[in-house]
XYZ file of C-alpha atoms in Angstrom:
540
model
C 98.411 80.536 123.932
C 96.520 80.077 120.856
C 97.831 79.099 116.913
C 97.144 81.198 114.169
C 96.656 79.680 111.053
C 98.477 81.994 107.935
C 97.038 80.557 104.145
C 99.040 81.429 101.544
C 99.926 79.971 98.218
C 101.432 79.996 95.083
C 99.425 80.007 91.561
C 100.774 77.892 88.795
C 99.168 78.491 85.643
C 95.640 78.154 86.602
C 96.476 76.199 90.026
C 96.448 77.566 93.171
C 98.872 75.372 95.431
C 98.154 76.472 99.207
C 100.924 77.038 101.840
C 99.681 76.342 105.649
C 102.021 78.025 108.239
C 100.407 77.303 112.120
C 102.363 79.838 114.476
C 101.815 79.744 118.189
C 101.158 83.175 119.088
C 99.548 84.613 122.468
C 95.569 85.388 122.333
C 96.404 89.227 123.078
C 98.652 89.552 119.397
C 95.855 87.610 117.714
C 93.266 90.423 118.459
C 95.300 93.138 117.740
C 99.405 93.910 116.499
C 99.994 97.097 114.905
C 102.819 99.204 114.069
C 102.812 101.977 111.942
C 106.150 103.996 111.524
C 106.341 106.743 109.038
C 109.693 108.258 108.644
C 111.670 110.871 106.875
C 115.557 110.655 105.623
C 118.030 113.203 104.778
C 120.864 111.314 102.893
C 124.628 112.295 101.055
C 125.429 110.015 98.681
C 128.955 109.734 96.117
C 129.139 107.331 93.049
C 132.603 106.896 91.693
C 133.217 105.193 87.990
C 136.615 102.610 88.880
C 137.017 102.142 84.967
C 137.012 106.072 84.692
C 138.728 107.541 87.800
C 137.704 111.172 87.197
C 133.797 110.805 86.741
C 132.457 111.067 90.191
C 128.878 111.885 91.340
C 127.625 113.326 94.408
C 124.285 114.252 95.255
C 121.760 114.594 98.445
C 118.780 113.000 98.828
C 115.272 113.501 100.433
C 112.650 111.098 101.506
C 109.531 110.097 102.979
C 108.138 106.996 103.427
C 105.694 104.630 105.651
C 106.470 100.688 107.332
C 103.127 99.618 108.282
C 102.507 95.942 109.257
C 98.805 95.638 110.699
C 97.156 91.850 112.274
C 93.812 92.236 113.816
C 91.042 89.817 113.641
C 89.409 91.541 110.756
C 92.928 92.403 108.866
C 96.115 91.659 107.885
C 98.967 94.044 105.488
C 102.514 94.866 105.904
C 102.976 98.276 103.806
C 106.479 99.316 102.809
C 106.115 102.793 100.963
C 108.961 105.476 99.877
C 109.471 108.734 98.253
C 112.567 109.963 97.081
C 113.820 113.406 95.571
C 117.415 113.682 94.397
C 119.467 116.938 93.969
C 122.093 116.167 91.548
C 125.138 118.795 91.317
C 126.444 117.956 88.178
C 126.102 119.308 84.974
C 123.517 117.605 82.701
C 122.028 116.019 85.298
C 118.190 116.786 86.326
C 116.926 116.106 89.735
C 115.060 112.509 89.857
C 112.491 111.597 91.928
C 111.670 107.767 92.446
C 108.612 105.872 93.988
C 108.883 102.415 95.477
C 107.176 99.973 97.338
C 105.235 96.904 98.367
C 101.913 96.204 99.630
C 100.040 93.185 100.595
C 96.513 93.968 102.270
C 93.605 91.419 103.589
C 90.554 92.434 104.874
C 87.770 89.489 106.163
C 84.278 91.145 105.574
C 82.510 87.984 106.421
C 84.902 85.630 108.829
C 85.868 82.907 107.443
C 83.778 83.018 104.243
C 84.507 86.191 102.614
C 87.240 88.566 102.186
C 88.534 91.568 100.014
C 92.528 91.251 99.350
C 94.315 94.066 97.227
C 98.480 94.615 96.578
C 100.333 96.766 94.771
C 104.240 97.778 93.577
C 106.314 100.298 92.567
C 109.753 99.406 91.254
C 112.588 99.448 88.611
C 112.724 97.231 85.772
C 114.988 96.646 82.909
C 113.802 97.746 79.268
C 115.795 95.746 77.158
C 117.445 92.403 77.767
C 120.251 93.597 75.130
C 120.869 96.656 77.063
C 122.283 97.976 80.038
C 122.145 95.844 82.810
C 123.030 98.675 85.741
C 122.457 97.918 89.774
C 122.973 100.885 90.848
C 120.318 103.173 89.589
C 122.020 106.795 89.819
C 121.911 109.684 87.548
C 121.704 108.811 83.782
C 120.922 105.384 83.733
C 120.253 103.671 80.557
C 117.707 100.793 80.463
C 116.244 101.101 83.474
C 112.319 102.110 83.713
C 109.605 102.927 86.713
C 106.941 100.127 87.110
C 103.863 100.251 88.917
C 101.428 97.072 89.416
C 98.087 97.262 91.160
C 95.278 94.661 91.731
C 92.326 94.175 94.399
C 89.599 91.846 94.354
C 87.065 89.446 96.794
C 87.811 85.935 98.037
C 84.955 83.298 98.705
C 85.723 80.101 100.516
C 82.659 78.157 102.344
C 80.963 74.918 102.982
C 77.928 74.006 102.052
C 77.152 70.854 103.752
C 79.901 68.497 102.859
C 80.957 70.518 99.716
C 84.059 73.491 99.746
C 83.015 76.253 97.207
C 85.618 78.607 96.584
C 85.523 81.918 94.349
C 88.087 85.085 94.211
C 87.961 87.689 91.302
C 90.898 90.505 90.529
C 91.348 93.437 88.805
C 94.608 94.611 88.153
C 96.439 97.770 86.344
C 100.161 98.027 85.496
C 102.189 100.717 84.106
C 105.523 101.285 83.054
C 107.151 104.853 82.479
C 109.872 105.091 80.331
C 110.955 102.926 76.720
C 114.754 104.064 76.932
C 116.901 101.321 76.190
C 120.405 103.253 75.391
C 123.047 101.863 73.507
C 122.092 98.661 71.819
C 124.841 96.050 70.301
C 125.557 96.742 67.047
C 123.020 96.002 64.321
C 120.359 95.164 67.117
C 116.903 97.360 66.431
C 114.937 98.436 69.536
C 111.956 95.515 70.707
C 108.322 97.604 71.371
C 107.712 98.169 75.014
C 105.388 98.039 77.033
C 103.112 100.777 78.056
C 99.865 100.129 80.470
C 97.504 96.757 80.647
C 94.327 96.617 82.339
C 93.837 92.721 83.632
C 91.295 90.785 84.915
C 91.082 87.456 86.547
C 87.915 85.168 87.967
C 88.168 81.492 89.286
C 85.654 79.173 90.476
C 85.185 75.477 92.120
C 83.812 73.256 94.083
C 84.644 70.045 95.640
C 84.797 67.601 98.569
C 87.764 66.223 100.584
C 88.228 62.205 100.895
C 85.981 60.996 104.133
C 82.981 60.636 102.805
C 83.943 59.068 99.462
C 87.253 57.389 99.407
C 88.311 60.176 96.747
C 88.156 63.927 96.789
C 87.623 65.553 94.185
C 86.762 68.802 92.420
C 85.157 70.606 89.336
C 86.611 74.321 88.850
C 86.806 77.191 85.916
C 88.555 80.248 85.353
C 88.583 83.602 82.947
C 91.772 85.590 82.501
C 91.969 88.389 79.999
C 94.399 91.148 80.079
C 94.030 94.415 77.543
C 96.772 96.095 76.526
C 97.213 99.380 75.463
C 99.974 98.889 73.156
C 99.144 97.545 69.502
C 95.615 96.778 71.258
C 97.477 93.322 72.291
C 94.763 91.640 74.213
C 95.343 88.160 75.939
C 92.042 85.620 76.882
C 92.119 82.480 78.441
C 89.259 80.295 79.412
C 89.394 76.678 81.184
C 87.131 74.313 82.955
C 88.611 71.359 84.923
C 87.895 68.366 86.970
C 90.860 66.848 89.502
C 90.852 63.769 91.919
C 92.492 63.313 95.030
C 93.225 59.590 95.582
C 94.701 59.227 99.341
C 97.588 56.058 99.143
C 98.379 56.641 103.353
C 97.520 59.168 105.586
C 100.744 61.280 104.069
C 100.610 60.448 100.685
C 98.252 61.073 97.748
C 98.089 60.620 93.677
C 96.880 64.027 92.175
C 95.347 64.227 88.503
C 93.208 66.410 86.304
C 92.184 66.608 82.934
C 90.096 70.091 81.407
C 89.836 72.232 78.441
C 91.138 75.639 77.906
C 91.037 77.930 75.363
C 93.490 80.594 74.795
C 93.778 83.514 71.891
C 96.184 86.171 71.922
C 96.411 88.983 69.512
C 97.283 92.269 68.270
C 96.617 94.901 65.739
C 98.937 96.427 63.494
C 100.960 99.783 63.921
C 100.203 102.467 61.121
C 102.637 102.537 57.945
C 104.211 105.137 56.389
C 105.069 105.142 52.616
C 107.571 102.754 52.399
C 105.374 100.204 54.370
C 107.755 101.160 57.974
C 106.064 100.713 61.336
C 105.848 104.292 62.792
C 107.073 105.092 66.276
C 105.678 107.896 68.525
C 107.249 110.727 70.258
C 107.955 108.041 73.137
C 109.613 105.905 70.874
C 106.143 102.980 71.148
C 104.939 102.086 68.000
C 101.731 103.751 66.997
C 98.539 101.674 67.034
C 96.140 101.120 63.540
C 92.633 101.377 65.355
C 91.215 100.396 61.850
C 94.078 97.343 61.297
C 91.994 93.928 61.944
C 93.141 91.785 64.685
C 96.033 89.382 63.915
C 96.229 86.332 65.834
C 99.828 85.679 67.823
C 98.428 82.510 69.622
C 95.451 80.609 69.385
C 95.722 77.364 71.783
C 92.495 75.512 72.451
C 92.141 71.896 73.614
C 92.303 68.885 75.792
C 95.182 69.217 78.824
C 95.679 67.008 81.645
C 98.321 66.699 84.445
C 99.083 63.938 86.663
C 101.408 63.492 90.343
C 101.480 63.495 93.907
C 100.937 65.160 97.118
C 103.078 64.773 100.245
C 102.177 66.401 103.660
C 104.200 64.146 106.330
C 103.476 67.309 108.458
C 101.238 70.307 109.226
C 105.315 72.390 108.240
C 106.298 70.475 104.983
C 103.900 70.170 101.777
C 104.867 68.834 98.246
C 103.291 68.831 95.471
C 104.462 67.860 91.638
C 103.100 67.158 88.633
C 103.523 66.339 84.958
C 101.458 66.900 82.210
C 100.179 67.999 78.797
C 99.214 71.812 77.810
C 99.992 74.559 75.866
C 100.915 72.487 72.937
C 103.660 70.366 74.404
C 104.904 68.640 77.583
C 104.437 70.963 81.263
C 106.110 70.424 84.490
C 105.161 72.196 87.446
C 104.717 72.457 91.740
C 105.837 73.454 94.816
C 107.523 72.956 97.947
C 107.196 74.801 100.926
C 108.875 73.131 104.400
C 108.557 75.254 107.849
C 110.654 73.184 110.916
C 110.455 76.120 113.239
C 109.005 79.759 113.769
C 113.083 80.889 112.267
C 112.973 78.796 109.514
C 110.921 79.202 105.886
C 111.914 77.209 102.464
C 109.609 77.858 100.175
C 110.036 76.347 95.826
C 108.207 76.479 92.955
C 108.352 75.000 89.323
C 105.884 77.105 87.129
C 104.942 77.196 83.502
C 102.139 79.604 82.275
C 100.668 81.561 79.273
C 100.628 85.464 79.902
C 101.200 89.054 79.759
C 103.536 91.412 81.210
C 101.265 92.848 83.752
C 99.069 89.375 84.547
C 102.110 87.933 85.632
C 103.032 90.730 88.070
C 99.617 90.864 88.999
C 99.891 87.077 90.031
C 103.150 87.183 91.575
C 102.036 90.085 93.706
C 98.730 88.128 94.541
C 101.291 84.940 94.945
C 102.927 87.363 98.318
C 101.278 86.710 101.840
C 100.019 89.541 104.005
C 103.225 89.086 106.217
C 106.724 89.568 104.760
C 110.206 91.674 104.869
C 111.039 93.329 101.700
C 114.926 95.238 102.335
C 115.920 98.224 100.265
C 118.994 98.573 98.917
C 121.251 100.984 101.465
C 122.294 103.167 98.955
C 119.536 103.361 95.922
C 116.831 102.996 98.892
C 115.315 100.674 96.289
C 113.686 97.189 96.707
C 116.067 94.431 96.085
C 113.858 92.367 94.328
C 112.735 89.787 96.603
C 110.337 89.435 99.891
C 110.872 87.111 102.670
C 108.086 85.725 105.109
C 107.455 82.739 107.469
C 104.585 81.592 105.426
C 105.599 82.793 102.397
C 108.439 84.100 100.258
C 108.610 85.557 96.297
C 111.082 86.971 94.387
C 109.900 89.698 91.092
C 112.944 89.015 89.102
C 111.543 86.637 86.727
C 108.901 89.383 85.268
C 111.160 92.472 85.687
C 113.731 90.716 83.722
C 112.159 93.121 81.138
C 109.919 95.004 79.844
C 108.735 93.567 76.680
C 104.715 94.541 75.245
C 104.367 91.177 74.043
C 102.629 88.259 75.863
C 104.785 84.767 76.547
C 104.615 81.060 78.258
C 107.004 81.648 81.290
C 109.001 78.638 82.416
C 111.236 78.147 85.394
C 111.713 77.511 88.712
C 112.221 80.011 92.448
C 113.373 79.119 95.725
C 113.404 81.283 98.692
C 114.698 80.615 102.368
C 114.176 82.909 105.314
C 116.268 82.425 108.204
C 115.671 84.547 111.856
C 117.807 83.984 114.596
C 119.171 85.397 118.005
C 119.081 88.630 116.049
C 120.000 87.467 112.756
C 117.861 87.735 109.481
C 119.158 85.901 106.558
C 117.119 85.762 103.126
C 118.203 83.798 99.884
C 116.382 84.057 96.427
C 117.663 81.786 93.300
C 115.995 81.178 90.143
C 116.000 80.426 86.647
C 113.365 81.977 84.094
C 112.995 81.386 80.287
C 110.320 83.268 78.240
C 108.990 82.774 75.024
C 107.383 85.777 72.869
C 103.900 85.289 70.689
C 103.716 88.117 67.833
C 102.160 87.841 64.680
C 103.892 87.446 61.746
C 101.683 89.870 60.060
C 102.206 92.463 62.221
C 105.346 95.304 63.000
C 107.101 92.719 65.345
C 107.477 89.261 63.162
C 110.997 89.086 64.676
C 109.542 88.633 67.983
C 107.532 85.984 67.491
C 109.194 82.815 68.604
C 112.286 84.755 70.678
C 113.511 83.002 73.929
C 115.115 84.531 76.991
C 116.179 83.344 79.520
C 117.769 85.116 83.264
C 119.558 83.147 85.977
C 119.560 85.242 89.117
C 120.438 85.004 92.980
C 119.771 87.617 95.909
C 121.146 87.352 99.324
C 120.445 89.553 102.384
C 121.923 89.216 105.474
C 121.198 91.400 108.535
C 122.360 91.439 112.573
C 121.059 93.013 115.543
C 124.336 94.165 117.172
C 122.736 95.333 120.130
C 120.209 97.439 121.451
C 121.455 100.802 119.116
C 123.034 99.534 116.290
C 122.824 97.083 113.292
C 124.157 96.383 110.247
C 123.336 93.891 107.249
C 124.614 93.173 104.045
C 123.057 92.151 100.416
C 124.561 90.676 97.357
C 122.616 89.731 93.774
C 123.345 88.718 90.349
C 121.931 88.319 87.377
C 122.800 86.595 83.638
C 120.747 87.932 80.435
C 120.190 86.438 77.887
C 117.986 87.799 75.465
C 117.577 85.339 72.704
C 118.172 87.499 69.779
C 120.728 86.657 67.087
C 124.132 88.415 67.825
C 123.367 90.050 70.692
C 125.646 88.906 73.773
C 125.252 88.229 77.068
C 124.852 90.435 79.759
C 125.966 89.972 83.722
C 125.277 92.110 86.772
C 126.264 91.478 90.384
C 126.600 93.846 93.186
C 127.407 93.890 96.959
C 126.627 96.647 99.496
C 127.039 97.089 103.194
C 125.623 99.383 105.945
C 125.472 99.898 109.301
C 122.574 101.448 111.334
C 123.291 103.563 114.656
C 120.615 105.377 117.031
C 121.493 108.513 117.888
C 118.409 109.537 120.249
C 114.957 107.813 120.770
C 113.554 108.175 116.665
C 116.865 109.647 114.745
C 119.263 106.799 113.433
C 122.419 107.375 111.548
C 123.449 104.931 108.648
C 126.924 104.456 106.728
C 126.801 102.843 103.653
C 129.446 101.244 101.067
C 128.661 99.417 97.526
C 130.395 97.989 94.495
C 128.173 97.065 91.176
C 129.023 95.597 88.203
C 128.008 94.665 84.646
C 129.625 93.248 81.883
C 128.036 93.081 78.575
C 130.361 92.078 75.742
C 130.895 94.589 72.558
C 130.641 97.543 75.317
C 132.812 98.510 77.956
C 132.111 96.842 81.677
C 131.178 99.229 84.248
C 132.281 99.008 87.618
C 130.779 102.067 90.457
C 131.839 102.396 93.939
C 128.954 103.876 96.188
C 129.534 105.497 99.533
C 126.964 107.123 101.880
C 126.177 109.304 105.063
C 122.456 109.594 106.661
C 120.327 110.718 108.449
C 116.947 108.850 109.507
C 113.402 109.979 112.206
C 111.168 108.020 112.545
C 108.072 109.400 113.894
């Protein structure tokens, strides 16, 4: 029996706060574990409107996709991948075809020193915080769009003598399909969307732990800049920083650091017509003045520092928190991450950070360990928004609360726990997230500039082994919108489904399915569907 050692972590601004699961694990499994299981599904699937008895939907669906979860000595990913093509038989109603997925991949070209990691996405997000607010994504839904969020990159981490020198660069591109918001509340004007970004990010440091001195301490610096193709929007930030560790017992230490950063976002203006308008494309995006100068939505450069404390008691529980100045005005951020068993994973983090749309999926993608369990949604076949590991846990609902072109600071605070056991698998995601916008106020969004949202949502999956054939599990989530603009209301969403999972023969499982979703947004009427479904599933 040997232990495996998984590193993960969670990035906080421009902090990277490791997460150490040890897992006893048999030598055999550490050289090589991998299953690969591609699959195809043949599916019938009804949607009923409750507030509108007579508008039902049926249609049959068609996929293909791939559950791939590799751990060798020289590599680690867990691939979830899916296809779908929809034949609708209603009137008015094209057939849809929807990609989604998550991938997490690790590759160590030089053990132990240096590495290549890469991840990627594909997803639904909502447009417009004002809008629609739908859960079940079927037929002509308003205010939903496709998202797709890539990134690779190298790792460094060595030891030269009694130093630890640590490096990683990304690259990351993110694109989102559609702008179509739907009905707005009255009197509310669509908010630009956004369209594709091309980010980059580069970090650097090097330190020493407490033994030699009785201090650690580091010195570290960092580049982000993400380019955006809408209004030319570009986002920069540059730090350097120097931290202390000051051990108090062999559990306990005081944490501090103190750097400067500079940080500039801005845009260009959107071409006029006569009366002075902004003018809007064919897609609805405003169109970009290549020859308007660059306006400046954020310009932050200075002193910040950040003071607290780090608690390991054990090699399973790690806390770190700390308080501080930056960006202008008090921060608060850290993490929590507690492991008692090989069943059991809690992991928390408080977060506040300057960026972009597709930087901060980037990072929460980055943010994922190589090892995880992302469920679909029974009846969409969808991701439901959050990924549960042993080592670590993350849920994407605080960026896909929309899909807004301009950059923020994102505040708030997500807590996942995973729970395995005699067959069950239990995952719980909570969170609060509060955004807000930079525009210039010489630009085509001044009414942007300054606007707060905020979305309170939960996600619970429960599953069961029933026995050797058949399963079942169950998911519920929520979500409250609001999107900070002047007269525009509220909007809730919560949802339930159920399904149950039967082998047939060796390969070919049959699933039953049942959902009810919800949203209420005020000024509109509520929706309510009912979602019922018969399958067929090989896996090869």
């Amino acid at each position: 029996m040997t232990l495996r050692r998984l590193v993960t972590g969670l990035k906080i601004g421009t902090v990277f706060v490791p997460i150490v699961a040890v897992i006893a694990q048999p030598a055999h499994a550490r050289d090589r574990n991998v299953e690969i299981a591609p699959y195809i599904e043949v599916q019938q699937v009804l949607v009923a409107d409750l507030n509108n008895g007579t508008d039902v939907l049926t249609y049959t669906s068609v996929a293909a996709g791939i559950d791939a979860s590799i751990q060798t000595r020289q590599a680690e990913a867990q691939v979830n991948l899916r296809y779908e093509r929809r034949f609708f038989y209603s009137d008015g109603l094209g057939d849809d075809d929807i990609v989604s997925g998550l991938a997490r991949v690790g590759v160590q070209l030089v053990p132990n020193v240096l590495s290549l990691e890469a991840g990627g996405i594909a997803t639904r997000s909502r447009v417009d915080l004002r809008g629609a607010a739908p859960t079940n994504t079927v037929g002509q839904t308003d205010n939903v769009t496709q998202v797709y969020s890539v990134y690779a990159g190298p790792n460094l981490s060595t030891n030269i003598g009694a130093l630890d020198v640590n490096a990683n660069y990304r690259v990351g591109y993110t694109k989102v399909e559609s702008e179509e918001t739907g009905p707005l509340p009255p009197g509310q004007l669509p908010i630009d969307i956004f369209d594709d970004s091309i980010s980059h990010s580069a970090n650097a440091s090097v330190g020493m732990q407490p033994g030699e001195l009785p201090f650690g301490w580091s010195v570290s610096g960092g580049w982000e800049r993400e380019d955006a193709d809408q209004l030319d929007q570009r986002f920069e930030n540059k730090y350097a920083r120097a931290d202390v560790t000051v051990p108090v017992s062999s559990t306990l230490a005081l944490v501090g650091g103190v750097g400067y950063e500079d940080i500039e976002i801005s845009e260009r203006d959107a071409v006029r017509d006569a009366n002075g308008d902004p003018v809007f494309d064919t897609d609805g995006r405003l169109v970009t003045d290549p020859t308007s100068p660059r306006l400046l939505s954020y310009d932050q450069d200075g002193i910040f520092w950040d003071a607290g404390v780090l608690w390991r008691p054990s090699r399973r529980t790690t806390l770190e928190a700390r308080v501080g100045q930056r960006y202008g005005s008090e921060t608060y951020y850290g993490s929590f991450g507690y492991q008692p068993n090989e069943q059991t994973s809690l992991n928390l983090s408080v977060y506040d950070t300057v960026s972009g749309f597709g930087s901060l999926l980037n990072d929460n993608l980055a943010s994922l360990g190589t090892s995880f369990s992302s469920n679909r949604n029974p009846l969409s076949g969808e991701l439901n928004g959050c990924a549960f590991g042993q080592g670590s846990s993350l849920c994407f609902n605080d960026v896909l609360q929309s899909a807004a072109s301009s950059s923020f600071r994102a505040r708030g605070v997500n807590a996942q726990l995973a729970y395995n056991h005699q067959g069950w698998e239990t995952g719980l995601g909570i969170g609060y997230s509060r955004r807000n916008f930079f525009a210039s106020q010489l630009g085509a969004l001044p009414a942007v500039d300054g606007l707060t949202d905020e979305n309170y949502y939960a996600n619970l999956f429960v599953g069961k082994q029933i026995d050797a054939r058949s399963s079942f599990d169950t998911n519920f989530y929520a979500n409250l919108l609001d999107s900070g603009f002047a007269g525009a209301p509220n909007v809730l969403g919560i949802g339930a489904n159920a399904a149950y999972y039967r082998q047939i023969i060796p390969g070919l499982q049959g699933t039953a399915a049942v959902g009810l979703d919800s949203f209420k947004q005020d000024g509109f009427d509520s929706e309510l569907t009912a979602s019922a479904l018969l399958g067929l599933r090989y896996d090869f």
